[in-house]
Coordinates of C-alpha atoms and ligand atoms in Angstrom, one line a residue:
M1217 CA 0.0 0.0 0.0
R1218 CA 1.2 3.5 -0.8
Y1219 CA 0.3 6.6 1.2
R1220 CA -0.5 10.1 0.2
P1221 CA -0.9 13.4 2.2
L1222 CA -4.5 14.3 3.2
G1223 CA -4.4 17.9 2.2
R1224 CA -2.8 20.1 4.9
T1225 CA -3.8 17.8 7.8
G1226 CA -0.3 16.3 8.2
R1227 CA -1.8 12.8 7.9
N1228 CA -0.8 10.4 5.3
V1229 CA -3.6 8.1 4.2
S1230 CA -3.6 4.8 2.2
E1231 CA -4.2 5.7 -1.4
V1232 CA -6.8 2.9 -1.5
S1233 CA -8.9 3.4 1.6
F1234 CA -12.3 2.0 2.6
G1235 CA -15.8 3.3 2.1
A1236 CA -18.1 2.0 4.8
W1237 CA -21.6 2.8 3.4
A1238 CA -22.4 -0.8 2.3
I1239 CA -21.5 -2.2 5.7
G1240 CA -24.1 0.1 7.2
G1241 CA -27.1 -0.4 4.9
S1242 CA -28.8 0.4 1.6
W1243 CA -26.8 -2.3 -0.3
G1244 CA -28.9 -5.4 0.6
T1245 CA -28.1 -7.7 3.5
V1246 CA -24.6 -7.7 4.9
S1247 CA -23.9 -9.5 8.2
D1248 CA -21.8 -7.8 10.9
D1249 CA -19.4 -10.7 10.8
E1250 CA -18.8 -10.2 7.1
S1251 CA -18.4 -6.5 7.6
M1252 CA -15.8 -7.0 10.4
S1253 CA -13.8 -9.4 8.2
A1254 CA -13.9 -6.8 5.3
L1255 CA -12.7 -4.1 7.7
N1256 CA -10.0 -6.3 9.2
A1257 CA -8.9 -7.3 5.7
A1258 CA -8.6 -3.6 4.9
V1259 CA -6.3 -2.9 7.9
D1260 CA -4.3 -6.1 7.1
C1261 CA -3.7 -4.6 3.6
G1262 CA -2.4 -1.3 5.1
V1263 CA -5.7 0.8 4.9
N1264 CA -5.5 3.5 7.5
F1265 CA -8.5 5.7 6.4
I1266 CA -12.2 4.8 6.5
D1267 CA -15.1 7.0 5.3
T1268 CA -18.5 6.6 6.9
A1269 CA -21.5 8.6 7.9
D1270 CA -23.9 8.9 10.8
V1271 CA -26.8 7.8 8.6
Y1272 CA -25.2 4.6 7.2
G1273 CA -27.5 2.1 8.8
D1274 CA -28.4 4.7 11.4
G1275 CA -25.0 4.5 13.1
R1276 CA -24.4 0.8 12.4
S1277 CA -21.4 1.6 10.1
E1278 CA -19.9 3.9 12.7
R1279 CA -20.3 1.4 15.5
L1280 CA -18.6 -1.4 13.5
I1281 CA -15.7 1.0 13.0
A1282 CA -15.6 1.7 16.7
R1283 CA -15.4 -2.1 17.2
L1284 CA -12.5 -2.3 14.7
K1285 CA -10.6 0.4 16.5
R1286 CA -11.1 -1.5 19.8
E1287 CA -9.8 -4.7 18.2
R1288 CA -6.8 -3.3 16.2
K1289 CA -3.8 -1.4 17.4
E1290 CA -3.0 0.3 14.1
E1291 CA -3.8 4.0 13.8
I1292 CA -6.9 4.5 11.7
V1293 CA -8.2 7.9 10.6
V1294 CA -12.0 7.9 10.4
A1295 CA -14.0 10.5 8.4
T1296 CA -17.7 10.7 9.1
K1297 CA -20.4 12.9 7.8
A1298 CA -23.2 15.1 9.2
G1299 CA -26.4 16.6 7.8
R1300 CA -28.4 13.8 6.3
R1301 CA -30.4 13.3 9.5
L1302 CA -32.2 16.5 8.6
S1303 CA -35.7 16.0 7.4
P1304 CA -36.5 18.0 5.4
H1305 CA -32.9 18.3 4.2
T1306 CA -32.7 22.1 4.1
A1307 CA -29.9 24.7 4.2
D1308 CA -31.5 26.2 7.4
G1309 CA -31.0 22.8 9.1
Y1310 CA -27.2 23.2 8.8
N1311 CA -27.0 25.3 12.0
A1312 CA -24.7 25.2 15.0
A1313 CA -27.3 23.4 17.2
N1314 CA -28.0 20.6 14.7
L1315 CA -24.4 20.1 13.7
T1316 CA -23.4 19.9 17.4
R1317 CA -26.2 17.3 18.0
F1318 CA -25.2 15.2 15.0
I1319 CA -21.5 15.3 16.0
E1320 CA -22.3 14.3 19.5
D1321 CA -24.1 11.2 18.1
S1322 CA -21.1 10.3 16.0
L1323 CA -18.8 10.7 18.9
R1324 CA -20.9 8.2 20.9
N1325 CA -21.1 5.7 18.0
L1326 CA -17.4 5.9 17.2
A1327 CA -16.6 5.8 21.0
T1328 CA -14.2 8.7 20.9
D1329 CA -13.9 12.2 22.4
C1330 CA -12.9 13.9 19.2
L1331 CA -13.7 13.0 15.5
D1332 CA -10.8 13.0 13.0
L1333 CA -12.7 14.5 10.2
V1334 CA -16.4 15.5 9.8
Q1335 CA -17.8 16.2 6.3
L1336 CA -21.0 18.0 5.5
H1337 CA -23.0 15.3 3.7
C1338 CA -23.8 16.8 0.3
P1339 CA -25.7 19.8 1.7
P1340 CA -28.0 21.9 -0.4
P1341 CA -25.9 24.3 -2.5
D1342 CA -27.1 27.3 -0.4
V1343 CA -25.0 26.1 2.5
Y1344 CA -21.9 27.2 0.6
Y1345 CA -23.2 30.8 0.6
R1346 CA -23.6 30.8 4.5
P1347 CA -20.2 31.5 6.1
E1348 CA -21.9 31.0 9.5
V1349 CA -22.1 27.2 8.8
F1350 CA -18.3 27.1 8.5
G1351 CA -18.0 29.4 11.5
A1352 CA -20.0 26.8 13.5
L1353 CA -17.6 24.1 12.3
D1354 CA -14.6 26.2 13.3
D1355 CA -16.2 26.4 16.8
L1356 CA -16.6 22.7 16.9
V1357 CA -12.9 22.3 16.1
K1358 CA -12.0 24.8 18.9
A1359 CA -14.3 22.9 21.3
G1360 CA -12.2 19.8 20.5
K1361 CA -15.2 17.9 19.0
T1362 CA -13.4 17.3 15.7
R1363 CA -9.9 17.8 14.5
Y1364 CA -10.7 18.7 10.9
Y1365 CA -13.7 19.3 8.7
G1366 CA -14.5 19.0 5.0
V1367 CA -17.4 18.5 2.7
S1368 CA -18.9 15.8 0.5
V1369 CA -20.3 17.4 -2.7
E1370 CA -22.4 16.4 -5.6
R1371 CA -21.2 18.9 -8.1
V1372 CA -17.9 20.3 -9.2
E1373 CA -19.2 23.9 -8.7
E1374 CA -20.0 23.1 -5.0
G1375 CA -16.5 21.8 -4.6
L1376 CA -15.0 25.0 -6.1
K1377 CA -17.2 27.1 -3.8
A1378 CA -16.5 25.0 -0.7
I1379 CA -12.7 25.4 -1.0
E1380 CA -13.0 29.2 -0.7
F1381 CA -13.5 28.5 3.0
P1382 CA -10.0 28.5 4.4
N1383 CA -10.4 25.7 6.9
I1384 CA -11.9 23.1 4.6
Q1385 CA -9.4 20.2 4.7
S1386 CA -11.0 17.8 2.3
V1387 CA -13.6 17.5 -0.5
Q1388 CA -15.2 14.2 -1.3
I1389 CA -16.5 13.9 -4.9
I1390 CA -17.5 11.2 -7.3
F1391 CA -14.5 10.5 -9.6
N1392 CA -14.1 7.4 -11.7
C1393 CA -13.7 6.4 -15.4
F1394 CA -17.4 7.4 -15.8
R1395 CA -17.0 10.8 -14.0
Q1396 CA -14.0 12.6 -15.3
R1397 CA -15.0 16.3 -15.0
P1398 CA -13.4 16.9 -11.6
S1399 CA -10.0 16.5 -13.1
E1400 CA -10.5 19.4 -15.5
L1401 CA -10.4 22.3 -13.2
F1402 CA -11.5 21.3 -9.7
F1403 CA -8.5 19.1 -8.8
R1404 CA -6.0 21.8 -9.9
E1405 CA -7.7 24.3 -7.6
A1406 CA -8.0 21.9 -4.7
K1407 CA -4.4 21.1 -5.0
R1408 CA -3.4 24.7 -5.2
R1409 CA -5.2 25.3 -1.9
G1410 CA -3.8 22.1 -0.2
V1411 CA -7.2 20.5 0.0
G1412 CA -7.4 16.7 0.2
I1413 CA -9.6 14.8 -2.3
L1414 CA -11.5 11.7 -1.5
A1415 CA -12.6 9.9 -4.7
R1416 CA -16.0 8.3 -3.9
V1417 CA -18.0 5.8 -5.9
P1418 CA -14.8 4.7 -7.5
L1419 CA -16.3 1.5 -9.0
A1420 CA -19.5 3.2 -10.2
S1421 CA -21.5 1.1 -7.6
G1422 CA -19.8 -2.1 -8.8
L1423 CA -20.2 -1.5 -12.6
L1424 CA -16.4 -0.9 -12.9
S1425 CA -15.7 -4.3 -11.4
G1426 CA -17.0 -5.7 -14.7
K1427 CA -19.1 -8.3 -12.9
L1428 CA -22.6 -6.7 -13.6
T1429 CA -24.7 -7.8 -16.5
R1430 CA -28.1 -7.0 -17.9
E1431 CA -29.4 -10.0 -15.9
S1432 CA -28.0 -8.7 -12.5
R1433 CA -30.7 -8.3 -9.9
F1434 CA -30.4 -6.3 -6.7
A1435 CA -32.2 -6.8 -3.3
E1436 CA -35.2 -4.6 -2.5
D1437 CA -33.2 -2.6 0.0
D1438 CA -30.2 -2.1 -2.3
H1439 CA -30.1 1.4 -3.8
R1440 CA -29.1 -0.1 -7.1
N1441 CA -32.7 -1.2 -7.1
F1442 CA -34.6 1.5 -5.2
N1443 CA -32.6 4.5 -6.4
R1444 CA -31.9 3.6 -10.0
H1445 CA -33.8 6.7 -11.1
G1446 CA -33.1 9.0 -8.2
E1447 CA -36.2 8.0 -6.2
A1448 CA -34.6 8.3 -2.8
F1449 CA -31.5 10.5 -3.2
D1450 CA -29.3 12.1 -6.0
V1451 CA -29.3 9.7 -8.9
G1452 CA -25.6 10.4 -9.4
E1453 CA -24.9 8.2 -6.3
T1454 CA -26.2 5.1 -8.1
F1455 CA -24.1 3.8 -11.0
S1456 CA -22.6 7.4 -11.1
G1457 CA -25.9 8.5 -12.7
V1458 CA -25.0 6.7 -16.0
D1459 CA -27.7 4.8 -17.8
Y1460 CA -27.2 1.1 -16.9
E1461 CA -27.2 -0.3 -20.5
V1462 CA -24.9 2.5 -21.7
A1463 CA -22.6 1.8 -18.8
L1464 CA -22.5 -2.0 -19.5
A1465 CA -21.5 -1.3 -23.2
A1466 CA -18.7 1.1 -22.1
V1467 CA -17.5 -1.4 -19.5
E1468 CA -17.0 -3.9 -22.3
K1469 CA -14.8 -1.4 -24.2
I1470 CA -12.7 -0.7 -21.1
R1471 CA -12.3 -4.4 -20.5
R1472 CA -10.5 -4.7 -23.8
L1473 CA -7.7 -2.4 -22.4
L1474 CA -6.9 -4.7 -19.5
P1475 CA -3.4 -6.0 -19.2
P1476 CA -3.4 -9.9 -18.8
A1477 CA -4.7 -11.3 -15.5
T1478 CA -5.7 -7.9 -14.2
A1479 CA -9.2 -7.5 -12.7
L1480 CA -11.2 -4.6 -13.9
A1481 CA -11.8 -3.3 -10.4
R1482 CA -8.0 -2.9 -9.8
F1483 CA -7.5 -1.3 -13.2
A1484 CA -10.4 1.2 -12.6
L1485 CA -8.9 2.1 -9.2
R1486 CA -5.4 2.5 -10.7
W1487 CA -6.9 4.9 -13.2
I1488 CA -8.1 7.1 -10.3
L1489 CA -4.7 7.0 -8.7
M1490 CA -3.1 8.4 -11.8
E1491 CA -4.5 11.8 -10.6
D1492 CA -2.1 13.1 -8.0
A1493 CA -4.6 15.6 -6.5
V1494 CA -6.5 12.5 -5.2
S1495 CA -5.6 11.7 -1.6
C1496 CA -7.3 8.4 -1.7
A1497 CA -10.0 6.4 -3.5
I1498 CA -12.6 5.0 -1.1
P1499 CA -14.1 1.9 -2.7
G1500 CA -16.9 0.3 -0.7
G1501 CA -16.3 -3.4 0.1
K1502 CA -18.7 -5.9 1.7
R1503 CA -16.4 -8.9 1.7
A1504 CA -12.7 -9.4 2.6
A1505 CA -11.9 -10.8 -0.9
Q1506 CA -13.2 -7.6 -2.6
V1507 CA -11.2 -5.4 -0.2
R1508 CA -8.0 -7.3 -0.9
E1509 CA -8.5 -7.0 -4.6
N1510 CA -9.2 -3.3 -4.4
C1511 CA -6.2 -2.6 -2.2
S1512 CA -3.9 -4.4 -4.7
A1513 CA -4.6 -1.6 -7.1
S1514 CA -1.9 0.3 -5.2
D1515 CA 0.6 -2.4 -6.4
L1516 CA -0.1 -1.9 -10.1
P1517 CA 2.3 0.2 -12.3
P1518 CA 1.0 3.5 -13.7
L1519 CA -1.2 3.2 -16.8
D1520 CA 0.6 4.3 -20.0
D1521 CA -0.4 7.3 -22.0
E1522 CA -2.1 5.2 -24.7
T1523 CA -4.3 3.5 -22.2
M1524 CA -5.2 6.8 -20.5
R1525 CA -6.1 8.3 -23.9
A1526 CA -8.2 5.2 -24.7
I1527 CA -10.2 5.6 -21.5
R1528 CA -10.8 9.2 -22.2
S1529 CA -12.0 8.4 -25.7
I1530 CA -14.5 5.9 -24.4
Y1531 CA -15.7 8.5 -21.9
D1532 CA -16.0 11.2 -24.5
A1533 CA -17.9 9.1 -26.9
E1534 CA -20.2 7.1 -24.6
I1535 CA -20.5 8.7 -21.2
K1536 CA -19.7 12.4 -21.4
P1537 CA -23.0 13.6 -23.0
L1538 CA -24.9 11.9 -20.2
V1539 CA -23.1 13.2 -17.1
H1540 CA -20.4 15.8 -17.8
Q1541 CA -22.3 19.0 -17.2
R1542 CA -24.8 17.5 -14.7
W1543 CA -22.3 17.1 -11.8
Ligands
LIG2046 N1 -22.9 11.4 -0.5 C1 -21.8 10.8 -0.1 O1 -21.1 11.4 0.6 C2 -21.5 9.4 -0.5 C3 -22.3 8.8 -1.5 C4 -21.9 7.6 -2.0 C5 -20.7 6.9 -1.5 N2 -20.0 7.6 -0.5 C6 -18.8 6.9 0.1 O2 -18.0 6.4 -1.0 C7 -17.8 5.0 -0.7 C8 -17.7 4.3 -2.0 O3 -18.8 4.4 -2.9 P1 -19.9 3.3 -3.1 O4 -19.7 2.3 -2.0 O5 -21.2 4.0 -3.2 O6 -19.5 2.7 -4.5 P2 -18.3 1.9 -5.1 O7 -17.2 1.9 -4.2 O8 -18.2 2.4 -6.5 O9 -18.9 0.4 -5.2 C9 -19.0 -0.4 -4.0 C10 -19.6 -1.7 -4.3 O10 -19.1 -2.4 -5.4 C11 -19.0 -3.8 -5.1 N3 -17.5 -4.1 -5.1 C12 -16.5 -3.5 -4.4 N4 -15.3 -4.0 -4.7 C13 -15.5 -5.0 -5.6 C14 -14.7 -5.9 -6.3 N5 -13.3 -5.9 -6.1 N6 -15.2 -6.7 -7.2 C15 -16.5 -6.8 -7.4 N7 -17.4 -5.9 -6.8 C16 -16.9 -5.1 -5.9 C17 -19.6 -4.0 -3.8 O11 -21.0 -4.3 -3.9 P3 -21.6 -5.7 -4.4 O12 -20.7 -6.8 -3.9 O13 -23.0 -5.8 -3.7 O14 -21.7 -5.6 -5.9 C18 -19.5 -2.7 -3.1 O15 -20.4 -2.4 -2.1 C19 -19.0 4.6 0.1 O16 -18.8 3.4 0.8 C20 -19.1 5.8 1.0 O17 -18.1 5.7 2.1 C21 -20.4 8.8 0.0

């Protein structure tokens, strides 16, 4: 495993880290035993950074991570999120009282006195025009409730606006072979300001593992079933917002670029790591074997220019018209 700086925090994080949404909920049934073995496999592979949220399984994901931290001696940086408990989910809800309440809940779930990193959880865009929200986060840092704060965003423009606030340490954004726009301007700006980047949905919800087909079926409580058209939350979070059939055809084209004996998931993650503004990719993993495969992306050599150009051409021809200006 290789490590990269997380913005200005002074922390070095595993370039392939762990996304803990699926072990909380919304991805079909996952037993706690399976989740613990996935988490332990991650630490065995050198992962030292985990992304979670208070709402993943209503605290279940955070509690499993607390258990991991009790059972392992390695230092692990945990990033959680706040804001999605709001109902309705409005900019007004992002106030000091609510943020304090959400953070206190996460502190209890994660069994700690101080969070490592709290991210606003894809707030409404208006939040980025309310400096008082970031003032409230500064107060929470001063009060010792969290070391750092950042944001998780849907759109490039939200990321660009967020990094104007000087104490934002990280931005989490969808970045993968099917979501290439962040690398055009946003990453350059984030890097210039020393802001860490967490590349989420790196496997386009499993599509970029190459295992999904037209016949794949998903459980009722898997968002790949219930949010396929954005019924529950932003459609971009499910398959990166790319039409399923179009994505399957593009995956077949990407598959032709694979070096011998290389799994597509590793290749897709290695593509993300080509971008040096990225602090880490945070693939979700439900099983230890998936986690080991994902972590081994860090061992692959860099992709050559011809391969990078080929992936860009597939994106430009098949995917770009569907997603580029939407997020
Ligand atoms: N708004 C936000 O802030 C937000 C939104 C989304 C995600 N996130 C964060 O980003 C993380 C990653 O995104 P994601 O989990 O949505 O999507 P992802 O990482 O693109 O896909 C994860 C899913 O792909 C499958 N998979 C993983 N590794 C695999 C492998 N090697 N081979 C085959 N299948 C594999 C697993 O599901 P199956 O085995 O069931 O196929 C897994 O749950 C999340 O866990 C979360 O921490 C944040």
